Each structure stands twice: as structure tokens, then as C-alpha cells.
């Protein structure tokens, strides 16, 4: 029994040393995946962790939200997947020290069809990230709002998944489908995949509905729900239009404090 615990602890230690890959996924749009990816990454970097964001959403909002001019990108995730470009050529720095990004491109929309004839098509992103995994403490993958091949690739590459859940009507709609997809990927493609946690977003404690959803999610998923909650915040909504994470836009804002609390929780959980 003690030996098994030691083995699990050692395995977790190795994963952390190598760099933990966390996908942020929910096929329901508008739940705060990209906002969380940008601001969690910035918060982790502020706490002196080296972080890479992989923008796996063709909308490329994580890229623009971290100040990348999509029009000037020569090498994106698309070129790495389809043209087999060197992944290091696709890494761009940001305004935050220790935070890099592999940007996305609208061409990624067609990548799923182009990938159909590739060998091990579910493991393309996993193979891409393997050579650079040791370079970062955390690699965060911003998934698109779908359960297509790119998202399957992201979950196959990941050690764990964060599932953002907005505190609004229909919040739990579709989560059972996502959990079933995670179960299938864990069984057939990625046995190490775990749920890092459910993250409640767009929370407003003044609203009865928000509190009801909070209670329901806690009742359903218990210890899998992060203690940190992302509250509704004007500064958090404004910051992407300036190409900045909220910690650079307004470090004293509620949105900044929420994401720092989340980053600390994840670091403590993985240390």
C-alpha cells in the first residue's frame, strides 16, 4: 500500500518536473475557456512559473488576447500540424516574462479534414509538444468549443483538463457529453488523463441563480470543484480588447485576484 502511494507520488513529481499539460475544454461556447486560459497563464507566469499557451481554437482569441498580431504570424499551430513545421518556430513571446504562446490561425478550421489521412491523427499535438515539454512548468491548451479532432488531440496530449462552467442557465448542459468524451479518450488514447477541476466562471453572488448553480456543481462534483471562483468583472471583460491579460490591465481588479487564486491553487495541487 505504502509502495503504491510512493509510486503515485513519484509519478506526479515527474510530470510536474517535465511540465504539466492542461487542456481547457467545454464544447459549450461562451463559458470562459479563453479568458481563463489567458489569465491563468499570466498568473502562473507572475508566480514565477514558465508557461506556454497553445491556442487550439481557430478563432485565435487567446493569441490576440496575449498581444499577438495574427496577421504577422508566419508559423502557427496549423503549420506545425499540417506542414510539419518545427514547433519551436511557432513559439512567440508575450509581454509577460516566462509566458510564451503557440498562436492559432483561421486555417485551423480546415485542419481537421486535412488530418483525416494522417497516421495516429489523434496524437499529432501530443507528438508536437513532446520535444518542448521540459522547457515549461505548465502548458495550457485553449480548446475550441467543439469535440472535434483538434479537441480530441488536445485531450490526448494533456495530463489533465480544466472544465469551465458558467454560473448561468443551462450551465450543466452538455457536460455529460464532455465527460463521456474524456472517459473514451482516457480508455482508448490517454490513460493518464484526469480532471484537474471544474471552474465556476461568471459568478455573481447577488444572483440567486448563480448561487443555485454553484451549489449544484459542488453537489455533483464535490472535491473536483476549484475553491477559486471567477466572478463577473468589467476589467476582466475589457482586457482582451487591449491585447492584455487582466493582471497587466488592472492588477487590483477582482478578475486579477480570482485568477491569481486559481493559479496558486493549481500550483499547490501539483507541488
Coordinates of C-alpha atoms in Angstrom, one line a residue:
X1 CA 0.0 0.0 0.0
X2 CA 2.8 2.4 1.0
X3 CA 4.8 1.4 -2.1
X4 CA 1.8 2.2 -4.3
X5 CA 1.4 5.7 -2.7
X6 CA 5.2 6.3 -3.2
X7 CA 4.9 5.3 -6.9
X8 CA 2.0 7.6 -7.5
X9 CA 3.7 10.5 -5.7
X10 CA 6.9 9.9 -7.7
X11 CA 4.9 9.8 -11.0
X12 CA 3.2 13.1 -10.1
X13 CA 6.6 14.6 -9.2
X14 CA 8.0 13.5 -12.6
X15 CA 5.0 15.0 -14.5
X16 CA 5.5 18.3 -12.7
X17 CA 9.2 18.4 -13.4
X18 CA 8.6 17.7 -17.1
X19 CA 5.9 20.3 -17.4
X20 CA 2.2 19.6 -16.9
X21 CA 0.0 19.9 -19.9
X22 CA -3.5 21.1 -19.0
X23 CA -6.3 21.4 -21.6
X24 CA -9.2 23.8 -21.0
X25 CA -12.3 22.3 -22.6
X26 CA -16.0 22.6 -22.8
X27 CA -17.9 22.2 -26.1
X28 CA -20.4 24.8 -24.9
X29 CA -19.3 28.3 -26.2
X30 CA -19.1 31.4 -24.0
X31 CA -18.2 29.7 -20.8
X32 CA -14.8 31.5 -20.3
X33 CA -12.3 29.0 -21.7
X34 CA -10.2 31.5 -23.5
X35 CA -10.4 34.2 -20.8
X36 CA -9.4 31.6 -18.2
X37 CA -6.5 30.3 -20.4
X38 CA -5.1 33.8 -20.9
X39 CA -5.4 34.9 -17.3
X40 CA -4.4 31.7 -15.6
X41 CA -1.3 31.6 -17.8
X42 CA -0.4 35.2 -16.9
X43 CA -1.0 34.5 -13.2
X44 CA 1.2 31.4 -13.3
X45 CA 3.9 33.3 -15.0
X46 CA 3.6 36.1 -12.5
X47 CA 4.1 33.5 -9.8
X48 CA 7.4 32.7 -11.5
X49 CA 6.4 29.6 -13.4
X50 CA 7.4 29.2 -17.1
X51 CA 4.2 28.8 -19.1
X52 CA 3.3 28.0 -22.7
X53 CA -0.2 28.7 -24.1
X54 CA -1.2 26.5 -27.1
X55 CA -4.1 28.2 -29.0
X56 CA -6.0 25.3 -30.5
X57 CA -9.1 27.4 -31.4
X58 CA -9.3 28.7 -35.0
X59 CA -10.9 31.9 -33.6
X60 CA -7.4 32.7 -32.2
X61 CA -8.8 34.8 -29.4
X62 CA -6.1 33.5 -26.9
X63 CA -3.5 34.7 -29.4
X64 CA -4.9 38.2 -29.8
X65 CA -5.7 38.4 -26.1
X66 CA -2.0 37.9 -25.3
X67 CA -1.0 40.7 -27.8
X68 CA -0.1 38.5 -30.8
X69 CA -0.9 40.2 -34.2
X70 CA -2.4 37.3 -36.1
X71 CA -1.7 39.0 -39.5
X72 CA 2.1 38.9 -38.7
X73 CA 2.3 35.3 -37.7
X74 CA 4.4 33.2 -40.1
X75 CA 4.2 29.9 -38.2
X76 CA 1.2 28.9 -36.2
X77 CA -0.2 25.6 -34.8
X78 CA -1.7 24.9 -38.2
X79 CA 1.7 24.9 -39.9
X80 CA 3.1 22.6 -37.2
X81 CA 0.2 20.1 -37.7
X82 CA -0.2 20.1 -41.5
X83 CA 3.2 21.3 -42.8
X84 CA 5.2 19.6 -40.1
X85 CA 7.0 22.9 -39.2
X86 CA 9.3 22.9 -36.3
X87 CA 7.3 23.6 -33.2
X88 CA 10.0 26.0 -31.9
X89 CA 9.4 28.2 -34.9
X90 CA 5.8 28.7 -33.8
X91 CA 6.6 29.9 -30.3
X92 CA 6.1 33.6 -29.7
X93 CA 6.9 35.6 -26.6
X94 CA 4.4 37.9 -24.8
X95 CA 4.7 41.0 -22.7
X96 CA 4.9 38.8 -19.5
X97 CA 8.3 37.3 -18.8
X98 CA 8.1 33.5 -18.7
X99 CA 4.9 33.3 -20.8
X100 CA 5.0 32.1 -24.4
X101 CA 2.3 31.2 -26.9
X102 CA 1.9 29.0 -30.0
X103 CA -0.7 31.0 -31.9
X104 CA -3.7 29.8 -33.9
X105 CA -5.0 30.8 -37.3
X106 CA -8.3 30.6 -39.1
X107 CA -6.8 27.9 -41.3
X108 CA -7.1 25.6 -38.4
X109 CA -10.8 25.2 -39.3
X110 CA -9.8 23.1 -42.2
X111 CA -7.0 21.2 -40.4
X112 CA -9.4 18.5 -39.1
X113 CA -10.3 17.4 -42.6
X114 CA -6.6 17.5 -43.7
X115 CA -5.7 15.4 -40.6
X116 CA -8.0 12.6 -41.5
X117 CA -5.3 10.8 -43.7
X118 CA -2.5 11.3 -41.1
X119 CA -1.2 8.3 -39.2
X120 CA -2.1 8.4 -35.5
X121 CA -4.1 11.5 -36.2
X122 CA -5.3 11.7 -32.6
X123 CA -1.7 12.1 -31.3
X124 CA -0.4 14.8 -33.6
X125 CA -0.4 17.6 -31.0
X126 CA 1.0 15.2 -28.3
X127 CA 4.0 14.5 -30.6
X128 CA 4.4 18.2 -31.3
X129 CA 4.6 19.1 -27.7
X130 CA 6.9 16.3 -26.5
X131 CA 10.2 18.0 -27.6
X132 CA 9.4 21.2 -25.7
X133 CA 7.6 19.8 -22.7
X134 CA 10.7 20.0 -20.5
X135 CA 11.0 23.8 -21.3
X136 CA 7.9 24.8 -19.3
X137 CA 6.4 24.2 -15.9
X138 CA 2.9 24.4 -17.4
X139 CA 1.5 24.1 -20.9
X140 CA -2.1 25.3 -21.3
X141 CA -4.2 24.3 -24.3
X142 CA -7.1 26.5 -25.2
X143 CA -9.6 24.2 -26.9
X144 CA -12.2 25.2 -29.4
X145 CA -15.9 25.0 -28.4
X146 CA -16.4 21.6 -30.1
X147 CA -15.5 17.9 -29.6
X148 CA -13.8 17.6 -33.0
X149 CA -10.4 16.1 -33.9
X150 CA -8.4 19.1 -32.7
X151 CA -10.0 18.9 -29.3
X152 CA -9.5 15.2 -29.2
X153 CA -5.8 15.8 -30.0
X154 CA -5.6 18.4 -27.2
X155 CA -7.1 16.0 -24.6
X156 CA -4.9 13.1 -25.8
X157 CA -1.8 15.4 -25.3
X158 CA -2.9 16.6 -21.9
X159 CA -2.2 15.3 -18.4
X160 CA -5.4 16.9 -17.1
X161 CA -8.4 19.0 -18.1
X162 CA -10.0 22.1 -16.6
X163 CA -13.7 22.4 -17.3
X164 CA -15.0 26.0 -17.0
X165 CA -18.7 26.1 -16.1
X166 CA -20.5 29.4 -16.3
X167 CA -22.9 30.3 -13.5
X168 CA -25.9 30.8 -15.8
X169 CA -28.9 28.9 -17.0
X170 CA -28.1 25.6 -18.9
X171 CA -24.7 25.6 -17.2
X172 CA -24.5 21.8 -16.9
X173 CA -25.9 21.3 -20.4
X174 CA -23.5 19.2 -22.4
X175 CA -21.1 18.4 -19.6
X176 CA -22.2 14.8 -19.5
X177 CA -21.2 14.6 -23.2
X178 CA -17.8 16.1 -22.5
X179 CA -17.3 13.8 -19.5
X180 CA -18.2 10.8 -21.8
X181 CA -15.6 12.0 -24.4
X182 CA -13.0 12.3 -21.6
X183 CA -13.8 8.8 -20.5
X184 CA -13.4 7.4 -24.0
X185 CA -10.1 9.2 -24.5
X186 CA -8.9 8.0 -21.2
X187 CA -9.8 4.4 -22.1
X188 CA -8.6 4.4 -25.7
X189 CA -6.0 7.1 -26.2
X190 CA -4.7 8.7 -23.0
X191 CA -4.9 6.6 -19.8
X192 CA -3.2 9.3 -17.7
X193 CA -5.9 12.0 -18.5
X194 CA -7.5 13.3 -15.3
X195 CA -9.9 16.1 -14.5
X196 CA -7.9 18.9 -12.9
X197 CA -11.1 20.5 -11.8
X198 CA -14.4 22.3 -12.6
X199 CA -14.0 26.0 -12.6
X200 CA -17.1 28.2 -11.9
X201 CA -17.0 31.3 -14.1
X202 CA -19.1 34.5 -14.5
X203 CA -20.2 34.1 -10.9
X204 CA -22.3 36.9 -9.3
X205 CA -23.1 36.2 -5.7
X206 CA -26.0 38.7 -5.8
X207 CA -27.9 36.4 -8.2
X208 CA -30.0 33.5 -6.7
X209 CA -29.5 31.5 -10.0
X210 CA -25.7 31.8 -9.7
X211 CA -25.7 30.5 -6.1
X212 CA -28.1 27.7 -7.1
X213 CA -25.7 26.6 -9.9
X214 CA -22.7 26.9 -7.6
X215 CA -24.4 24.6 -5.1
X216 CA -25.5 22.2 -7.8
X217 CA -22.0 21.9 -9.3
X218 CA -20.5 21.4 -5.8
X219 CA -23.0 18.7 -5.1
X220 CA -22.4 16.9 -8.3
X221 CA -18.6 17.1 -8.5
X222 CA -17.6 17.8 -4.8
X223 CA -13.8 17.9 -4.4
X224 CA -13.2 18.3 -8.1
X225 CA -14.6 21.9 -8.0
X226 CA -11.9 24.5 -7.6
X227 CA -12.2 26.7 -4.5
X228 CA -11.3 29.7 -6.6
X229 CA -14.3 31.2 -8.4
X230 CA -14.1 33.6 -11.4
X231 CA -16.5 36.5 -10.7
X232 CA -18.1 38.8 -13.2
X233 CA -15.8 41.7 -13.6
X234 CA -15.7 44.7 -16.0
X235 CA -11.9 44.9 -16.1
X236 CA -11.7 41.2 -17.0
X237 CA -14.1 41.7 -19.9
X238 CA -12.2 44.8 -21.1
X239 CA -8.7 43.5 -21.0
X240 CA -8.7 41.2 -24.2
X241 CA -9.6 44.2 -26.4
X242 CA -6.3 45.8 -25.3
X243 CA -4.4 42.6 -26.0
X244 CA -3.5 42.2 -22.3
X245 CA -4.2 39.7 -19.6
X246 CA -6.2 41.4 -16.7
X247 CA -3.1 41.3 -14.4
X248 CA -1.4 43.8 -16.7
X249 CA -4.6 45.8 -17.4
X250 CA -5.6 46.2 -13.8
X251 CA -3.7 44.1 -11.2
X252 CA -6.0 45.2 -8.4
X253 CA -9.2 44.1 -10.1
X254 CA -11.4 41.3 -8.9
X255 CA -10.7 39.3 -12.1
X256 CA -6.9 39.5 -11.5
X257 CA -7.3 38.4 -7.9
X258 CA -9.5 35.5 -8.9
X259 CA -7.1 34.1 -11.4
X260 CA -4.1 34.5 -9.1
X261 CA -6.1 32.5 -6.5
X262 CA -6.7 29.8 -9.2
X263 CA -3.0 29.8 -10.2
X264 CA -1.9 29.3 -6.5
X265 CA -4.5 26.5 -6.1
X266 CA -3.1 24.7 -9.2
X267 CA 0.5 25.2 -8.1
X268 CA -0.3 23.8 -4.6
X269 CA -2.2 20.9 -6.1
X270 CA 0.8 19.9 -8.3
X271 CA 3.6 20.5 -5.9

